Each structure stands twice: as C-alpha cells, then as structure tokens.
Amino acid sequence: MENIAIDVSELEAPEPMRVILNALATLTKAQRLVVTHRKEPLPLYPKIIELGFTYEVAKNNELFTITIAHQA
C-alpha cells in the first residue's frame, strides 16, 4: 500500500480539516493517507467514518500521526 503523507501541523484551523478532506477525496483503495498534526483532530474522526474510511492515531512527542485508509 502506498503512503501519501501530508503535514498540517503548521496550519491554522480550519485549514487542516479542509486539506485532509480534499486529500481523502482523491485517495485510491491502494493508498493510505498519513497525516501529521499538532493537535488531535477529534471533529475529523466522525467525518472519516462517514466517508467510508478507517483510521489509526499515534502520538509521537508533541505531534499526532493519523493514518487513514478505505474500509476493507
């Protein structure tokens, strides 16, 4: 599976949500989106599920990594 990495950690709200949702709109089933964010984007998670994706979250130091893929 190909990773598509985006870093939204320097963006101000609501830009991270916009960038992530735009990236998900073009994500193929052979790709997963790996997002670096400075905050845990709690409002994003219901949208991810509603759009038919799954996600995993990991916190590394002060940053969150959210890996998003199409549901199997």
XYZ file of C-alpha atoms in Angstrom:
72
model
C 0.000 0.000 0.000
C 1.294 3.433 -0.928
C 1.521 6.083 1.788
C 0.511 9.645 0.913
C 1.987 11.919 3.590
C 0.706 15.367 4.445
C 1.792 17.660 7.258
C -0.866 20.051 8.543
C 0.904 20.826 11.811
C 1.693 24.419 10.842
C -1.770 25.281 9.530
C -4.388 27.225 11.474
C -7.952 25.944 11.825
C -9.954 25.195 9.762
C -7.263 24.584 7.128
C -6.115 21.157 8.441
C -9.646 19.763 8.112
C -10.016 21.199 4.594
C -6.641 19.840 3.441
C -7.314 16.380 4.888
C -10.821 16.099 3.413
C -9.555 17.235 0.000
C -6.792 14.608 0.133
C -9.298 11.899 1.087
C -11.415 12.790 -1.943
C -8.596 11.631 -4.230
C -7.346 8.660 -2.178
C -7.470 5.335 -4.011
C -8.022 1.969 -2.330
C -4.316 1.230 -2.889
C -3.269 4.284 -0.881
C -3.446 5.444 2.702
C -3.158 8.984 3.969
C -0.623 9.638 6.730
C -1.330 12.975 8.395
C 0.966 14.825 10.801
C -0.980 17.200 13.059
C -0.074 19.216 16.153
C -3.488 18.578 17.758
C -5.684 15.531 17.881
C -8.408 16.395 15.338
C -11.402 14.978 17.210
C -14.030 16.588 14.899
C -12.384 14.844 11.933
C -12.965 11.277 13.143
C -16.765 11.092 12.592
C -16.282 12.567 9.112
C -13.656 9.918 8.284
C -16.048 7.126 9.268
C -18.987 8.765 7.454
C -16.902 8.875 4.250
C -16.103 5.146 4.482
C -12.573 5.260 5.873
C -10.864 3.806 8.915
C -8.130 5.474 10.937
C -5.407 4.861 13.500
C -3.877 7.520 15.732
C -0.423 7.603 17.299
C 1.129 10.361 19.399
C 4.846 10.957 18.924
C 6.297 13.638 21.190
C 4.062 16.664 20.577
C 2.652 15.530 17.216
C -0.161 13.212 16.230
C 0.060 10.843 13.279
C -3.287 9.829 11.826
C -3.252 7.024 9.263
C -6.412 6.867 7.166
C -7.397 4.161 4.671
C -10.504 2.938 2.851
C -12.542 0.430 4.800
C -11.871 -3.135 3.659
